[in-house]
Structure formats: structure tokens, C-alpha cells
PDB file of C-alpha atoms in Angstrom:
ATOM      1  CA  MET A 906      -8.918  -4.149  13.438  1.00 71.00           C
ATOM      2  CA  ASP A 907      -7.875  -0.512  12.928  1.00 73.00           C
ATOM      3  CA  ASN A 908      -5.661   2.034  14.685  1.00 75.00           C
ATOM      4  CA  ARG A 909      -8.408   2.920  17.154  1.00 79.00           C
ATOM      5  CA  TYR A 910      -7.792  -0.418  18.829  1.00 84.00           C
ATOM      6  CA  PHE A 911      -4.483   0.976  20.102  1.00 85.00           C
ATOM      7  CA  GLU A 912      -6.410   3.268  22.435  1.00 84.00           C
ATOM      8  CA  THR A 913      -7.168   0.177  24.524  1.00 88.00           C
ATOM      9  CA  LEU A 914      -3.468  -0.357  25.347  1.00 88.00           C
ATOM     10  CA  ALA A 915      -4.255   1.491  28.578  1.00 85.00           C
ATOM     11  CA  VAL A 916      -6.492  -1.430  29.595  1.00 90.00           C
ATOM     12  CA  PRO A 917      -4.509  -3.797  31.876  1.00 92.00           C
ATOM     13  CA  LEU A 918      -3.992  -7.344  30.701  1.00 95.00           C
ATOM     14  CA  PRO A 919      -5.537 -10.120  32.798  1.00 95.00           C
ATOM     15  CA  GLU A 920      -3.008 -11.200  35.425  1.00 96.00           C
ATOM     16  CA  ASP A 921      -2.464 -14.726  34.090  1.00 96.00           C
ATOM     17  CA  ILE A 922      -1.710 -13.454  30.571  1.00 96.00           C
ATOM     18  CA  GLU A 923       0.610 -10.783  31.958  1.00 96.00           C
ATOM     19  CA  LYS A 924       2.575 -13.422  33.905  1.00 96.00           C
ATOM     20  CA  LEU A 925       2.955 -15.670  30.868  1.00 97.00           C
ATOM     21  CA  LYS A 926       4.038 -12.731  28.708  1.00 96.00           C
ATOM     22  CA  TRP A 927       6.846 -11.603  30.995  1.00 95.00           C
ATOM     23  CA  ARG A 928       8.038 -15.173  31.525  1.00 95.00           C
ATOM     24  CA  GLY A 929       8.358 -15.318  27.749  1.00 96.00           C
ATOM     25  CA  ASP A 930       5.736 -18.022  27.269  1.00 97.00           C
ATOM     26  CA  PHE A 931       4.205 -16.266  24.278  1.00 96.00           C
ATOM     27  CA  ALA A 932       2.496 -19.366  22.907  1.00 95.00           C
ATOM     28  CA  GLY A 933       0.840 -19.947  26.291  1.00 96.00           C
ATOM     29  CA  ALA A 934      -0.245 -16.302  26.470  1.00 97.00           C
ATOM     30  CA  VAL A 935      -1.789 -16.518  22.992  1.00 97.00           C
ATOM     31  CA  ARG A 936      -3.708 -19.660  23.997  1.00 96.00           C
ATOM     32  CA  ARG A 937      -5.120 -17.846  27.043  1.00 97.00           C
ATOM     33  CA  ILE A 938      -6.076 -14.891  24.844  1.00 97.00           C
ATOM     34  CA  ASP A 939      -7.846 -17.132  22.323  1.00 97.00           C
ATOM     35  CA  SER A 940      -9.732 -18.785  25.163  1.00 96.00           C
ATOM     36  CA  ARG A 941     -10.928 -15.433  26.525  1.00 96.00           C
ATOM     37  CA  LEU A 942     -11.916 -14.158  23.092  1.00 96.00           C
ATOM     38  CA  LYS A 943     -14.418 -17.012  22.867  1.00 96.00           C
ATOM     39  CA  ARG A 944     -16.195 -15.690  25.949  1.00 95.00           C
ATOM     40  CA  ASP A 945     -18.617 -12.811  26.374  1.00 95.00           C
ATOM     41  CA  ILE A 946     -16.179 -10.100  27.501  1.00 95.00           C
ATOM     42  CA  PRO A 947     -16.280  -6.266  27.412  1.00 94.00           C
ATOM     43  CA  GLN A 948     -15.386  -4.707  24.072  1.00 93.00           C
ATOM     44  CA  ALA A 949     -12.479  -2.742  25.583  1.00 92.00           C
ATOM     45  CA  LEU A 950     -10.876  -5.942  26.829  1.00 95.00           C
ATOM     46  CA  ARG A 951     -11.609  -7.766  23.564  1.00 94.00           C
ATOM     47  CA  LYS A 952      -9.832  -5.080  21.535  1.00 94.00           C
ATOM     48  CA  ARG A 953      -6.956  -5.025  24.028  1.00 95.00           C
ATOM     49  CA  LEU A 954      -6.448  -8.783  23.715  1.00 96.00           C
ATOM     50  CA  MET A 955      -6.579  -8.665  19.909  1.00 95.00           C
ATOM     51  CA  ILE A 956      -3.846  -6.017  19.901  1.00 94.00           C
ATOM     52  CA  GLU A 957      -1.822  -8.042  22.400  1.00 96.00           C
ATOM     53  CA  LYS A 958      -1.867 -11.074  20.091  1.00 95.00           C
ATOM     54  CA  GLU A 959      -0.196  -8.988  17.393  1.00 93.00           C
ATOM     55  CA  ILE A 960       2.390  -7.704  19.880  1.00 94.00           C
ATOM     56  CA  LEU A 961       3.203 -11.213  21.101  1.00 96.00           C
ATOM     57  CA  LYS A 962       3.771 -12.402  17.527  1.00 94.00           C
ATOM     58  CA  ARG A 963       6.455  -9.785  16.998  1.00 94.00           C
ATOM     59  CA  MET A 964       8.292  -9.747  20.330  1.00 94.00           C
ATOM     60  CA  PRO A 965      10.465 -12.878  19.959  1.00 94.00           C
ATOM     61  CA  GLY A 966      11.813 -11.705  16.594  1.00 94.00           C
ATOM     62  CA  GLN A 967      12.809  -8.359  18.073  1.00 96.00           C
ATOM     63  CA  TYR A 968      14.913 -10.043  20.781  1.00 97.00           C
ATOM     64  CA  PRO A 969      16.967 -12.670  18.910  1.00 96.00           C
ATOM     65  CA  TYR A 970      20.222 -12.873  20.900  1.00 97.00           C
ATOM     66  CA  THR A 971      20.857 -15.343  23.706  1.00 97.00           C
ATOM     67  CA  TRP A 972      23.223 -14.416  26.539  1.00 97.00           C
ATOM     68  CA  THR A 973      26.084 -16.279  24.842  1.00 97.00           C
ATOM     69  CA  GLU A 974      25.402 -14.616  21.493  1.00 97.00           C
ATOM     70  CA  ALA A 975      25.263 -11.168  23.112  1.00 97.00           C
ATOM     71  CA  LEU A 976      28.618 -11.843  24.802  1.00 97.00           C
ATOM     72  CA  ASP A 977      30.172 -12.814  21.484  1.00 96.00           C
ATOM     73  CA  ILE A 978      28.845  -9.641  19.831  1.00 96.00           C
ATOM     74  CA  LEU A 979      30.265  -7.450  22.592  1.00 96.00           C
ATOM     75  CA  ARG A 980      33.640  -9.233  22.559  1.00 96.00           C
ATOM     76  CA  ASP A 981      33.835  -8.735  18.785  1.00 95.00           C
ATOM     77  CA  ASN A 982      32.947  -5.039  18.963  1.00 94.00           C
ATOM     78  CA  VAL A 983      34.265  -3.702  22.294  1.00 95.00           C
ATOM     79  CA  ARG A 984      37.933  -3.808  23.189  1.00 95.00           C
ATOM     80  CA  ASP A 985      38.817  -6.070  26.160  1.00 96.00           C
ATOM     81  CA  PHE A 986      35.177  -6.736  26.994  1.00 96.00           C
ATOM     82  CA  LYS A 987      34.749  -8.900  30.112  1.00 95.00           C
ATOM     83  CA  ASP A 988      31.906 -11.321  30.832  1.00 95.00           C
ATOM     84  CA  SER A 989      31.107  -9.496  34.076  1.00 96.00           C
ATOM     85  CA  GLU A 990      30.396  -6.289  32.139  1.00 96.00           C
ATOM     86  CA  LEU A 991      27.384  -7.845  30.416  1.00 96.00           C
ATOM     87  CA  GLU A 992      26.109  -8.868  33.844  1.00 96.00           C
ATOM     88  CA  THR A 993      26.399  -5.231  34.932  1.00 96.00           C
ATOM     89  CA  LEU A 994      24.698  -3.916  31.791  1.00 95.00           C
ATOM     90  CA  TRP A 995      21.892  -6.410  32.306  1.00 95.00           C
ATOM     91  CA  GLU A 996      21.421  -5.541  35.986  1.00 94.00           C
ATOM     92  CA  GLU A 997      21.390  -1.819  35.194  1.00 93.00           C
ATOM     93  CA  ASP A 998      18.893  -2.424  32.349  1.00 92.00           C
ATOM     94  CA  ALA A 999      21.313  -0.745  29.932  1.00 93.00           C
ATOM     95  CA  ALA A1000      20.998  -3.603  27.414  1.00 94.00           C
ATOM     96  CA  ASP A1001      17.358  -4.069  26.419  1.00 94.00           C
ATOM     97  CA  TRP A1002      16.155  -7.632  27.100  1.00 96.00           C
ATOM     98  CA  ILE A1003      13.138  -9.819  27.772  1.00 96.00           C
ATOM     99  CA  TYR A1004      12.530 -13.450  28.658  1.00 97.00           C
ATOM    100  CA  VAL A1005      11.751 -15.821  25.781  1.00 96.00           C
ATOM    101  CA  ASP A1006      10.660 -19.226  27.084  1.00 94.00           C
ATOM    102  CA  GLY A1007      12.272 -18.387  30.402  1.00 93.00           C
ATOM    103  CA  GLU A1008      15.635 -17.476  28.823  1.00 96.00           C
ATOM    104  CA  VAL A1009      17.146 -13.980  28.684  1.00 96.00           C
ATOM    105  CA  ARG A1010      17.167 -12.618  25.130  1.00 97.00           C
ATOM    106  CA  PHE A1011      18.648  -9.293  24.035  1.00 97.00           C
ATOM    107  CA  ARG A1012      17.171  -6.875  21.517  1.00 96.00           C
ATOM    108  CA  SER A1013      18.588  -6.827  17.998  1.00 95.00           C
ATOM    109  CA  SER A1014      19.765  -3.199  18.437  1.00 93.00           C
ATOM    110  CA  PHE A1015      21.307  -3.639  21.900  1.00 95.00           C
ATOM    111  CA  LEU A1016      24.923  -3.066  20.762  1.00 94.00           C
ATOM    112  CA  LYS A1017      24.122   0.276  19.093  1.00 90.00           C
ATOM    113  CA  ASN A1018      22.183   1.371  22.166  1.00 90.00           C
ATOM    114  CA  VAL A1019      25.045   0.483  24.518  1.00 93.00           C
ATOM    115  CA  LEU A1020      27.561   2.395  22.374  1.00 90.00           C
ATOM    116  CA  LYS A1021      25.183   5.340  22.142  1.00 86.00           C
ATOM    117  CA  THR A1022      24.385   5.649  25.852  1.00 88.00           C
ATOM    118  CA  ARG A1023      27.628   4.513  27.537  1.00 91.00           C
ATOM    119  CA  LYS A1024      30.675   6.676  26.826  1.00 89.00           C
ATOM    120  CA  GLU A1025      33.125   4.089  28.188  1.00 93.00           C
ATOM    121  CA  TYR A1026      31.984   1.560  25.603  1.00 92.00           C
ATOM    122  CA  GLU A1027      31.900   4.133  22.821  1.00 90.00           C
ATOM    123  CA  ASN A1028      35.592   4.849  23.518  1.00 91.00           C
ATOM    124  CA  ARG A1029      36.388   1.118  23.326  1.00 93.00           C
ATOM    125  CA  ALA A1030      34.437   0.402  20.149  1.00 90.00           C
ATOM    126  CA  LEU A1031      36.540  -1.538  17.637  1.00 90.00           C
ATOM    127  CA  ASP A1032      34.379  -0.508  14.686  1.00 87.00           C
ATOM    128  CA  ARG A1033      34.904   3.230  14.621  1.00 82.00           C
ATOM    129  CA  GLY A1034      32.310   3.473  11.875  1.00 79.00           C
ATOM    130  CA  LEU A1035      29.572   2.855  14.447  1.00 77.00           C
ATOM    131  CA  VAL A1036      30.873   5.727  16.571  1.00 75.00           C
ATOM    132  CA  ARG A1037      31.479   7.969  13.576  1.00 75.00           C
ATOM    133  CA  SER A1038      27.902   7.532  12.354  1.00 71.00           C
ATOM    134  CA  LYS A1039      26.684   8.530  15.817  1.00 71.00           C
ATOM    135  CA  ALA A1040      28.829  11.683  15.768  1.00 71.00           C
ATOM    136  CA  GLU A1041      27.639  12.526  12.265  1.00 78.00           C
ATOM    137  CA  ASN A1042      24.006  12.119  13.306  1.00 76.00           C
ATOM    138  CA  PHE A1043      24.447  14.430  16.289  1.00 79.00           C
ATOM    139  CA  GLY A1044      26.330  16.905  14.102  1.00 83.00           C
ATOM    140  CA  LEU A1045      23.452  16.970  11.617  1.00 83.00           C
ATOM    141  CA  LEU A1046      20.976  17.397  14.481  1.00 85.00           C
ATOM    142  CA  ASN A1047      22.901  20.330  15.967  1.00 88.00           C
ATOM    143  CA  ARG A1048      23.303  22.058  12.598  1.00 91.00           C
ATOM    144  CA  THR A1049      19.604  21.635  11.857  1.00 90.00           C
ATOM    145  CA  MET A1050      18.615  23.033  15.269  1.00 89.00           C
ATOM    146  CA  ALA A1051      20.866  26.065  14.789  1.00 91.00           C
ATOM    147  CA  SER A1052      19.411  26.711  11.338  1.00 91.00           C
ATOM    148  CA  MET A1053      15.829  26.366  12.609  1.00 91.00           C
ATOM    149  CA  LYS A1054      16.490  28.837  15.412  1.00 90.00           C
ATOM    150  CA  GLU A1055      17.912  31.344  12.953  1.00 90.00           C
ATOM    151  CA  GLN A1056      15.324  30.874  10.198  1.00 90.00           C
ATOM    152  CA  GLY A1057      12.265  30.258  12.391  1.00 88.00           C
ATOM    153  CA  GLY A1058      11.897  26.703  11.138  1.00 90.00           C
ATOM    154  CA  ALA A1059      12.889  24.344   8.377  1.00 91.00           C
ATOM    155  CA  ALA A1060      11.316  22.974   5.225  1.00 91.00           C
ATOM    156  CA  ARG A1061      12.428  20.136   2.989  1.00 92.00           C
ATOM    157  CA  ARG A1062      10.991  18.499  -0.108  1.00 95.00           C
ATOM    158  CA  PHE A1063      11.136  14.711  -0.310  1.00 96.00           C
ATOM    159  CA  CYS A1064      10.732  12.538  -3.375  1.00 96.00           C
ATOM    160  CA  ILE A1065       9.896   8.875  -2.731  1.00 96.00           C
ATOM    161  CA  ARG A1066       9.266   5.885  -4.953  1.00 97.00           C
ATOM    162  CA  GLY A1067       7.439   2.857  -3.584  1.00 96.00           C
ATOM    163  CA  THR A1068       7.396  -0.423  -5.498  1.00 97.00           C
ATOM    164  CA  LEU A1069       5.668  -3.709  -4.766  1.00 96.00           C
ATOM    165  CA  GLY A1070       6.131  -7.053  -6.478  1.00 95.00           C
ATOM    166  CA  ILE A1071       4.339 -10.367  -6.038  1.00 94.00           C
ATOM    167  CA  LEU A1072       6.146 -13.518  -4.934  1.00 93.00           C
ATOM    168  CA  GLU A1073       6.529 -15.893  -7.869  1.00 92.00           C
ATOM    169  CA  GLU A1074       4.628 -18.680  -6.144  1.00 92.00           C
ATOM    170  CA  ALA A1075       1.723 -16.314  -5.412  1.00 92.00           C
ATOM    171  CA  GLU A1076       1.344 -14.885  -8.922  1.00 93.00           C
ATOM    172  CA  ARG A1077      -1.845 -15.608 -10.868  1.00 93.00           C
ATOM    173  CA  GLU A1078      -1.449 -14.770 -14.528  1.00 94.00           C
ATOM    174  CA  GLY A1079      -4.319 -12.810 -16.044  1.00 94.00           C
ATOM    175  CA  GLU A1080      -6.385 -12.535 -12.842  1.00 95.00           C
ATOM    176  CA  ASP A1081      -7.801  -9.287 -11.471  1.00 95.00           C
ATOM    177  CA  ILE A1082      -5.602  -7.865  -8.742  1.00 95.00           C
ATOM    178  CA  LYS A1083      -5.731  -5.015  -6.265  1.00 95.00           C
ATOM    179  CA  VAL A1084      -2.469  -3.596  -4.921  1.00 96.00           C
ATOM    180  CA  TYR A1085      -2.291  -0.894  -2.241  1.00 96.00           C
ATOM    181  CA  LEU A1086       0.721   1.362  -1.653  1.00 97.00           C
ATOM    182  CA  PRO A1087       0.831   4.045   1.064  1.00 95.00           C
ATOM    183  CA  LEU A1088       0.713   7.774   0.334  1.00 96.00           C
ATOM    184  CA  PRO A1089       1.296  10.688   2.746  1.00 93.00           C
ATOM    185  CA  ILE A1090      -1.679  12.437   4.320  1.00 91.00           C
ATOM    186  CA  GLU A1091      -1.717  16.211   3.934  1.00 88.00           C
ATOM    187  CA  TYR A1092      -1.920  17.550   7.466  1.00 83.00           C
ATOM    188  CA  ALA A1093       0.115  19.432  10.083  1.00 80.00           C
ATOM    189  CA  GLN A1094       3.584  19.938   8.575  1.00 87.00           C
ATOM    190  CA  VAL A1095       3.071  17.772   5.463  1.00 91.00           C
ATOM    191  CA  LYS A1096       1.960  19.873   2.498  1.00 90.00           C
ATOM    192  CA  ASN A1097       1.835  19.889  -1.297  1.00 92.00           C
ATOM    193  CA  VAL A1098       1.782  16.170  -1.959  1.00 93.00           C
ATOM    194  CA  ASN A1099       2.311  15.603  -5.673  1.00 95.00           C
ATOM    195  CA  ILE A1100       1.871  12.253  -7.433  1.00 96.00           C
ATOM    196  CA  ARG A1101       4.626  12.300 -10.051  1.00 96.00           C
ATOM    197  CA  SER A1102       4.394   8.861 -11.627  1.00 96.00           C
ATOM    198  CA  VAL A1103       2.224   5.728 -11.430  1.00 97.00           C
ATOM    199  CA  ARG A1104       3.618   2.669 -13.178  1.00 97.00           C
ATOM    200  CA  ILE A1105       2.509  -0.895 -13.835  1.00 97.00           C
ATOM    201  CA  GLY A1106       5.428  -2.972 -15.013  1.00 94.00           C
ATOM    202  CA  ASP A1107       7.515  -0.967 -17.500  1.00 93.00           C
ATOM    203  CA  ARG A1108       4.715   1.429 -18.536  1.00 95.00           C
ATOM    204  CA  GLU A1109       2.790   4.346 -17.120  1.00 96.00           C
ATOM    205  CA  ALA A1110      -0.523   3.191 -15.675  1.00 96.00           C
ATOM    206  CA  GLU A1111      -3.715   4.368 -17.317  1.00 96.00           C
ATOM    207  CA  GLN A1112      -6.003   6.489 -15.155  1.00 94.00           C
ATOM    208  CA  GLN A1113      -8.706   3.834 -14.931  1.00 96.00           C
ATOM    209  CA  GLU A1114      -6.166   1.355 -13.551  1.00 96.00           C
ATOM    210  CA  TYR A1115      -5.703   3.059 -10.178  1.00 97.00           C
ATOM    211  CA  THR A1116      -7.546   5.090  -7.541  1.00 97.00           C
ATOM    212  CA  ILE A1117      -5.951   7.628  -5.213  1.00 96.00           C
ATOM    213  CA  ALA A1118      -7.561   8.224  -1.831  1.00 94.00           C
ATOM    214  CA  ARG A1119      -8.474  11.776  -0.861  1.00 91.00           C
ATOM    215  CA  PRO A1120      -5.697  13.879   0.773  1.00 87.00           C
ATOM    216  CA  ASP A1121      -7.214  13.645   4.294  1.00 83.00           C
ATOM    217  CA  ALA A1122      -8.042   9.921   4.214  1.00 86.00           C
ATOM    218  CA  PHE A1123      -7.485   8.111   7.510  1.00 83.00           C
ATOM    219  CA  GLN A1124      -4.943   5.793   5.883  1.00 87.00           C
ATOM    220  CA  ARG A1125      -4.175   7.229   2.481  1.00 93.00           C
ATOM    221  CA  THR A1126      -3.225   4.819  -0.298  1.00 96.00           C
ATOM    222  CA  ILE A1127      -3.106   4.392  -4.026  1.00 97.00           C
ATOM    223  CA  CYS A1128      -5.012   1.305  -5.162  1.00 97.00           C
ATOM    224  CA  PHE A1129      -4.018  -0.419  -8.389  1.00 97.00           C
ATOM    225  CA  HIS A1130      -6.834  -2.456  -9.972  1.00 96.00           C
ATOM    226  CA  THR A1131      -5.842  -4.254 -13.115  1.00 96.00           C
ATOM    227  CA  LYS A1132      -5.019  -7.714 -14.537  1.00 95.00           C
ATOM    228  CA  HIS A1133      -1.775  -9.185 -13.284  1.00 96.00           C
ATOM    229  CA  ARG A1134       1.017 -10.382 -15.558  1.00 94.00           C
ATOM    230  CA  ARG A1135       3.916 -12.516 -14.356  1.00 93.00           C
ATOM    231  CA  GLY A1136       6.833 -10.439 -13.092  1.00 94.00           C
ATOM    232  CA  GLN A1137       4.735  -7.269 -13.159  1.00 96.00           C
ATOM    233  CA  LYS A1138       5.547  -4.724 -10.464  1.00 96.00           C
ATOM    234  CA  TYR A1139       3.500  -1.772  -9.225  1.00 97.00           C
ATOM    235  CA  SER A1140       5.085   1.549  -8.285  1.00 97.00           C
ATOM    236  CA  VAL A1141       4.210   5.106  -7.385  1.00 97.00           C
ATOM    237  CA  GLU A1142       6.528   8.093  -7.175  1.00 97.00           C
ATOM    238  CA  PHE A1143       5.472  11.131  -5.178  1.00 97.00           C
ATOM    239  CA  SER A1144       6.901  14.240  -3.554  1.00 97.00           C
ATOM    240  CA  PHE A1145       5.837  16.319  -0.581  1.00 96.00           C
ATOM    241  CA  GLU A1146       7.008  19.211   1.571  1.00 95.00           C
ATOM    242  CA  ASN A1147       7.698  18.777   5.262  1.00 93.00           C
ATOM    243  CA  ARG A1148       7.605  22.103   7.094  1.00 90.00           C
ATOM    244  CA  GLU A1149       8.481  22.339  10.769  1.00 88.00           C
ATOM    245  CA  ALA A1150       8.327  25.554  12.815  1.00 86.00           C
ATOM    246  CA  TYR A1151      10.766  26.416  15.599  1.00 86.00           C
ATOM    247  CA  LEU A1152       9.095  27.946  18.644  1.00 80.00           C
ATOM    248  CA  ASP A1153      11.230  29.466  21.395  1.00 76.00           C
ATOM    249  CA  PHE A1154       9.238  29.389  24.631  1.00 70.00           C
ATOM    250  CA  SER A1155      12.143  30.592  26.782  1.00 68.00           C
ATOM    251  CA  HIS A1156      10.992  34.207  26.364  1.00 59.00           C
ATOM    252  CA  GLY A1157       7.263  33.604  26.511  1.00 53.00           C
ATOM    253  CA  SER A1158       4.796  31.885  24.248  1.00 50.00           C
ATOM    254  CA  PRO A1159       4.680  33.329  20.704  1.00 47.00           C
ATOM    255  CA  GLU A1160       1.236  33.649  19.167  1.00 47.00           C
ATOM    256  CA  TYR A1161       2.325  33.027  15.642  1.00 43.00           C
ATOM    257  CA  ILE A1162       4.462  30.393  13.991  1.00 41.00           C
ATOM    258  CA  GLY A1163       7.272  31.774  11.858  1.00 42.00           C
ATOM    259  CA  GLU A1164       5.971  32.887   8.482  1.00 42.00           C
ATOM    260  CA  LYS A1165       8.949  31.299   6.760  1.00 40.00           C
ATOM    261  CA  CYS A1166       7.498  27.891   7.608  1.00 42.00           C
ATOM    262  CA  GLY A1167       4.031  28.777   6.430  1.00 45.00           C
ATOM    263  CA  GLY A1168       2.487  28.246   9.858  1.00 44.00           C
ATOM    264  CA  GLY A1169      -0.636  29.774  11.294  1.00 43.00           C
ATOM    265  CA  LYS A1170      -1.725  31.108  14.640  1.00 40.00           C
ATOM    266  CA  LEU A1171      -1.029  29.295  17.853  1.00 39.00           C
ATOM    267  CA  GLY A1172      -3.031  31.484  20.175  1.00 37.00           C
ATOM    268  CA  GLY A1173      -6.268  33.331  19.634  1.00 37.00           C
ATOM    269  CA  GLY A1174      -5.173  36.802  20.707  1.00 37.00           C
ATOM    270  CA  ASN A1175      -4.998  40.124  18.891  1.00 37.00           C
ATOM    271  CA  HIS A1176      -1.456  40.751  17.599  1.00 36.00           C
ATOM    272  CA  SER A1177      -1.685  44.516  17.841  1.00 36.00           C
ATOM    273  CA  GLY A1178      -0.694  44.917  21.501  1.00 38.00           C
ATOM    274  CA  GLY A1179      -2.535  45.650  24.696  1.00 40.00           C
ATOM    275  CA  ASN A1180      -4.540  43.079  26.637  1.00 41.00           C
ATOM    276  CA  HIS A1181      -4.716  40.121  24.271  1.00 41.00           C
ATOM    277  CA  SER A1182      -7.906  38.152  24.703  1.00 45.00           C
ATOM    278  CA  GLY A1183      -6.024  35.005  23.713  1.00 46.00           C
ATOM    279  CA  ARG A1184      -3.617  35.254  26.663  1.00 43.00           C
ATOM    280  CA  GLY A1185      -3.948  34.220  30.250  1.00 42.00           C
ATOM    281  CA  ALA A1186      -3.031  36.261  33.310  1.00 39.00           C
ATOM    282  CA  ASN A1187       0.608  35.082  33.144  1.00 37.00           C
ATOM    283  CA  GLY A1188       1.071  36.582  29.674  1.00 40.00           C
ATOM    284  CA  PHE A1189       1.267  33.225  27.887  1.00 44.00           C
ATOM    285  CA  ALA A1190      -1.087  32.254  25.104  1.00 46.00           C
ATOM    286  CA  LYS A1191      -4.079  30.285  26.322  1.00 53.00           C
ATOM    287  CA  PRO A1192      -3.677  26.706  25.093  1.00 56.00           C
ATOM    288  CA  ALA A1193      -6.520  25.085  23.263  1.00 62.00           C
ATOM    289  CA  ASP A1194      -8.413  22.513  25.325  1.00 71.00           C
ATOM    290  CA  ALA A1195      -7.214  19.809  22.963  1.00 70.00           C
ATOM    291  CA  TRP A1196      -3.601  20.487  23.964  1.00 70.00           C
ATOM    292  CA  LEU A1197      -4.375  19.543  27.553  1.00 76.00           C
ATOM    293  CA  ALA A1198      -6.675  16.621  26.871  1.00 80.00           C
ATOM    294  CA  GLN A1199      -5.965  12.947  27.377  1.00 78.00           C
ATOM    295  CA  HIS A1200      -4.645  11.035  24.392  1.00 76.00           C
ATOM    296  CA  PRO A1201      -4.668   7.356  25.331  1.00 74.00           C
ATOM    297  CA  PRO A1202      -2.812   5.111  25.483  1.00 75.00           C
ATOM    298  CA  GLN A1203       0.245   7.369  25.764  1.00 75.00           C
ATOM    299  CA  ILE A1204      -1.247  10.265  27.773  1.00 79.00           C
ATOM    300  CA  PRO A1205      -3.848   9.042  30.268  1.00 76.00           C
ATOM    301  CA  PHE A1206      -4.708  11.277  33.227  1.00 74.00           C
ATOM    302  CA  THR A1207      -7.273   9.055  34.903  1.00 68.00           C
ATOM    303  CA  PRO A1208      -6.959   5.442  36.032  1.00 64.00           C
ATOM    304  CA  PRO A1209      -7.336   3.032  33.104  1.00 58.00           C
ATOM    305  CA  PRO A1210     -10.854   1.690  32.584  1.00 56.00           C
ATOM    306  CA  ASP A1211     -11.827  -1.485  34.409  1.00 60.00           C
ATOM    307  CA  PRO A1212     -12.043  -4.150  31.667  1.00 56.00           C
ATOM    308  CA  GLY A1213     -14.818  -5.828  33.624  1.00 57.00           C
ATOM    309  CA  ALA A1214     -16.949  -2.713  33.850  1.00 55.00           C
ATOM    310  CA  GLY A1215     -18.656  -2.951  30.489  1.00 51.00           C
ATOM    311  CA  GLY A1216     -18.119  -2.663  26.715  1.00 47.00           C
TER     312      GLY A1216
END
């Protein structure tokens, strides 16, 4: 199963599975999915059901709090919180929730979301650190936006180290092992990826002990292939530049991204004046067809495919 399976999220679930899911009977929904996967069904529906199984596995863990636990959290963090207020938040869908086995469960991040979106609760927050971090985040956002407007964009260099170890009970001394760690793909705003260090245990790895996928690989990784020793960890340190252009469309559509961000052309017109071939009659740059195309599952323009219509 790869990322292309996610395109089938636009395919509706069978009604019985949908009902079980929203009642919170995830085990029952998985059983129905397994039963259907044994049948001869269209490929679009098969992929959709395989993705749904993964979603159902994760949902209960993302919504851990019962009604009573959510009340306790709010009483501990919001001054003079009343039981009826949670009822109101729930009815207004301001506190994210689902059913788990027929019981209301709230999302692990529901408190932060309530404080972020409801000013009256932000003002009553007992832990001012939660509110202060929100203000600091918005302050950073506003300063970054102002700088991008002035400079035509922003660029930052990041340095990241990723390390992976093996659980003690899973270690196999002296056996061949393959370990994969993710690397950034060079595309769009990500440029100049540089592998700074590759380590196995407390030493630099030899070149024959790892393989680095090409810069435009679909899912770029570094693969360690060596003999494992107990307690041995695998790490890679890399840096990359993230360049983001600021485009102000309030005064028309610019044809070029700001040079300070290293961008290229947006439109196909001549920059020398006159009647630009890359512009439409309204003076704006003609968008590429790809900009206006569907991108399922998030941007579908047509009705979703009928899962019973074929593979």
C-alpha cells in the first residue's frame, strides 16, 4: 500500500461500515471490511477499504478522554468552569469528539483548541503558559509575514539529526540488518539538501554500509545495510534550505517570484511590457492547467466514482 491509495478517500464507504464507524464500533467496522476484502470487488473500493482499516486503528487513540475526564481537565485548567459549559461546547462542536463504542470521547488536543478558538476560555485559563505560547506563536507568525512582505519571501536553513535504535528484545546480534531513515526530497521550496554525517553506533559509517536514494525519489530515505551489534544505533544528520516566496495578488498577479527567494516564473508572458502572451484578458497571468485541475481526495470537482462501477 502506497500514498496513491489515499486518492481513493473520495470513494464513499459502504453504508453499513459508515454506520459502524460513526457509532464507534471500530472492531465491527474492521470485521465488515475484512469480509468485503475477501470478495471480488472493484479496485477503487478495495484500496479505499484498506486505507479505512488503517484509519480505524488510529482513531480511538486520538480521542482518549471520556466525558468525565474532559470535565476534570476543564475544571483544572479553566477558572470556575461549569458542567453545563462542556454541554454547550459539545453541542456547538467546539470540542472535537467522536463516539467510541457508543460513548462520547474527546480528542487529546481538545483543551488547546478550546483555549485557542474561544476568547472567553482563554481569559479564564489558569495555566497562563498555554495562553502565552499561543500569543508567542501568533507574534512569530505576524513578524514572519511582515518580513516576507518586505523582503519578497523568506529562506531558512535547517539542520536535523535522525536516530533509530532497536528494542532490546528485538535485537539479533551479528545478523544482517536494513534500517531506513527519511530524508527530504529536493523539490518546490526545499533546496540544497546536504548529508553532513552518517553514523553507525559511535563511528562514522563506511560508504558501502549505506545507500542514499536519489534527490527526487518518491519517498526518499537513507538505507543502512550492515551487521547489527547490541545497543547499536543508526543516525543521519542533514541540512537543507527552505525557501518560500511571498506573492501579493491584491494588485494583480505578478509573473515572477521574488528573486531573493530564488524562485522562477509563474506566468508565461514576456516581461518587457505590452500585450503579454502569458496573460488573459483581465490582465492576470494565465494559470497553468495543473493549477485548476482536480487533486483527489481533497479537491474533487466531479461526483466521487461509484465503487460498484468497476476497478
